[in-house]
Amino acid sequence: MRVHQMWDGYPELKTNLSSVLSLIESHVRVRDKTVAATINNLVHSGGKLLRPAYSLLCSQIGPDSEKEKAVAVAAAIEAIHMASLVHDDVIDDADTRHNHATIHTMHGNKFAIYSGDYLFCISFQILAQHASSLAHLDFNTRGMEKILAGELDQLNSRFKPSLSVKSYLSRVAGKTAQLFAISCYSGAMEGGATRKQAMNAWNMGHYIGMTFQIMDDILDFKGSSHCLGKPVMSDLQQGIYTLPLIYAMQQKPNAFKPFLEKKDMLTENDLTVIAELIDQYKGVEKAQALADKYTAKALKQLSKLPSGDYKEILEEVTTKLLKRKS
Amino acid sequence: MRVHQMWDGYPELKTNLSSVLSLIESHVRVRDKTVAATINNLVHSGGKLLRPAYSLLCSQIGPDSEKEKAVAVAAAIEAIHMASLVHDDVIDDADTRHNHATIHTMHGNKFAIYSGDYLFCISFQILAQHASSLAHLDFNTRGMEKILAGELDQLNSRFKPSLSVKSYLSRVAGKTAQLFAISCYSGAMEGGATRKQAMNAWNMGHYIGMTFQIMDDILDFKGSSHCLGKPVMSDLQQGIYTLPLIYAMQQKPNAFKPFLEKKDMLTENDLTVIAELIDQYKGVEKAQALADKYTAKALKQLSKLPSGDYKEILEEVTTKLLKRKS
């Protein structure tokens, strides 16, 4: 199974990530060809597999890392992630993700809803069959709840320019950081880490998730469509206001008002002006400063974990990830 | 918690069904008011609660019925049923169910998708916290898979007049009979039934589900909108061809062809003519004969179970249910 090149330097991890994808694929037994193809496309999409990678690495904190079980926990997490991507695409009316047409535009929302439901099934089935305790399940369901809550917050706050930094961060804590935290925590627990170590892993995952999302939101303002695989300022066009914009708006609300109160689609020209305003009021710099704070917090939690090869990899990957420019 | 009056004669069962609803309700902790209200409306909708009732009754086949665990298994099943109802409504574009506006027309598909996802979470969370083994989970996920497969078959065979009795039955086996079978089986297993008894319960549930759906499809042709709480021939209008129509079409395909090949909505007049054709070619009688066969099979499986109060209730309820006229 092809795994993203970012893991080329870590052959063992790469092999395990390939097993994660194979395990998910082996559970795709739905007769419906559209749904099966849809899920297999996701499995072969060449995504970064960050969540399962963190889960696998954290399974080595404790003494009893059993490869098969660690792979199962990582696969259950990736399947939940895929399920939420599929349903979010329906909800966001997003029509491209990573430059491929999304499932719901290709085959209609109906198949997308079932494909997501089926991926939820796969996630729980993998846990039921391979993981060592029900504890993961409880965490996975709580995780799903929080993720849904974060997505709902986002849905409810659309086109509301009054969004505060606090409510932005609470949204991100749900929709992104939660699953990173669960990935690290579940991996640690499956590997026999102590409860304290598992909580360190949880916190580390939370901070990584926070930074990861803030960076993603920054890149939505900075990146070009080509590099990132999604249209620039796509969130803004959907009424999703993210940190760089929120910071800039705090400086000069009235400058943004005419654009955000527009009833029609924002034009190319509107977007250029908004980008300039964000630049002028240092929205990106301030968001970056907050991301750096979260990165430091993540690395501090990481430093508390016991030494080992896994820890060095965690440091390298986290540093690279949180400093990415695209 | 208000429970459907069909259970008035069985006070213990009625109390337990009320606990099932309370347990589901106690797990609704989502902050989003729309989603919470949506799920609570379902909990209080006054549905018949057939699946949890069968699960509870079957938990008394074996010797170790623990009330709390039996209620948990029944609640997990009802939550899955509710989740699939919510998502099916989005998929069916159905705009009324039991005379209430469905969730997706009231609040948009987006909230309906999340509400269904959240109900899936609740189902697995209840199992993780209260049930005694992972075995239920495996069955629940397999169950969900089959249900999805049945719904997908239905989606794919829409507006295809060539549908055979065999493929109709396979669709019903997935979308309806599977969850009845799981209800009976999981209840039996939780109550410490032997494997053989649990398989009897499974088969009984399967046949009950088959009859239940065939009866429902018959009533869609016979009932009035007022009694059944859904528009007459609603399936037909959505291109879902059910058993009475399939039997009648086998007799005289050409008589139905002009209607089923129509590009536009069927008119009131079209529907009247189709109803007369089904009558003429004995579609309903033949479907009823098959339903009666399945009822006999269900009662035969039931007769193999050990004696007890629960068994008498199962006989009464099943006989009444499968002979219902509305």
XYZ file of C-alpha atoms in Angstrom, chain A residues 27 29-35 83 87-88 90-93 109-111 113-114 117-118 120-122 124-125 127-129 131-134 137-138 140-142 144-153 155-156 158 170, chain B residues 27 29-35 83 87-88 90-93 109-111 113-114 117-118 120-122 124-125 127-129 131-134 137-138 140-142 144-153 155-156 158 170:
106
model
C -12.873 -4.462 6.202
C -16.892 -5.709 2.266
C -19.880 -3.723 1.141
C -21.543 -5.096 -1.978
C -22.370 -1.676 -3.350
C -19.679 -0.800 -5.865
C -19.982 2.958 -5.511
C -19.521 2.885 -1.771
C -15.877 9.052 7.986
C -19.757 13.678 6.040
C -18.104 17.063 6.413
C -21.557 16.897 2.362
C -22.087 19.472 5.071
C -19.537 21.973 3.837
C -20.778 21.723 0.287
C -24.951 13.114 -1.154
C -26.767 9.859 -0.675
C -23.758 7.706 -1.325
C -23.824 9.651 3.747
C -23.748 5.856 3.496
C -21.774 5.561 7.993
C -20.013 2.514 6.658
C -17.958 4.447 11.218
C -18.981 0.766 11.191
C -15.532 -0.262 10.046
C -15.927 0.132 15.542
C -15.637 -3.269 13.957
C -11.825 -2.104 17.565
C -14.246 -4.876 18.472
C -12.193 -7.480 16.656
C -8.192 -4.005 20.203
C -7.631 -5.198 23.717
C -10.316 -3.349 25.650
C -13.574 -1.502 25.543
C -14.348 2.441 22.296
C -15.550 4.729 25.005
C -13.646 6.851 20.375
C -17.296 7.631 20.914
C -16.527 10.569 23.170
C -16.748 11.462 17.809
C -19.117 13.450 19.984
C -16.628 16.267 20.418
C -15.758 16.268 16.747
C -19.431 16.546 15.855
C -19.851 19.322 18.414
C -16.949 21.240 16.850
C -18.406 20.841 13.379
C -21.804 21.980 14.613
C -20.288 25.066 16.226
C -21.964 25.367 11.094
C -23.823 27.585 13.545
C -21.106 30.633 9.712
C -13.097 25.951 21.243
C -26.667 10.024 26.681
C -25.223 15.536 25.910
C -24.552 17.438 22.744
C -24.310 21.191 23.230
C -26.000 21.965 19.942
C -29.648 22.681 20.703
C -30.968 21.674 17.294
C -29.353 18.253 17.389
C -29.836 6.817 13.476
C -30.161 9.246 7.631
C -32.734 7.387 5.550
C -32.217 12.501 4.122
C -31.644 9.841 1.523
C -35.282 9.164 0.750
C -36.096 12.839 0.485
C -29.830 17.967 5.823
C -26.757 19.105 7.657
C -28.262 18.772 11.079
C -26.529 13.999 9.119
C -24.944 15.024 12.418
C -23.950 10.331 13.458
C -24.487 11.355 17.040
C -24.532 6.062 16.198
C -22.109 7.374 18.832
C -24.711 7.010 21.530
C -21.783 2.392 20.731
C -21.237 4.376 23.883
C -22.686 -0.731 24.636
C -19.199 0.227 25.752
C -20.407 1.420 29.124
C -23.100 -4.246 28.015
C -21.163 -7.257 29.147
C -19.097 -8.106 26.100
C -17.622 -6.950 22.853
C -20.530 -4.676 19.241
C -19.351 -6.963 16.526
C -24.086 -4.322 15.903
C -21.505 -3.278 13.351
C -22.289 -6.247 11.119
C -25.275 -1.732 10.493
C -23.368 -2.971 7.473
C -26.247 -5.129 6.313
C -28.759 -2.362 6.929
C -26.674 0.019 4.854
C -26.348 -2.602 2.136
C -30.136 -3.020 2.053
C -30.679 0.714 1.813
C -28.111 0.958 -0.951
C -29.797 -1.828 -2.905
C -31.345 3.283 -3.763
C -29.760 1.539 -6.732
C -35.094 2.884 -7.797
C -32.829 -9.655 -0.257
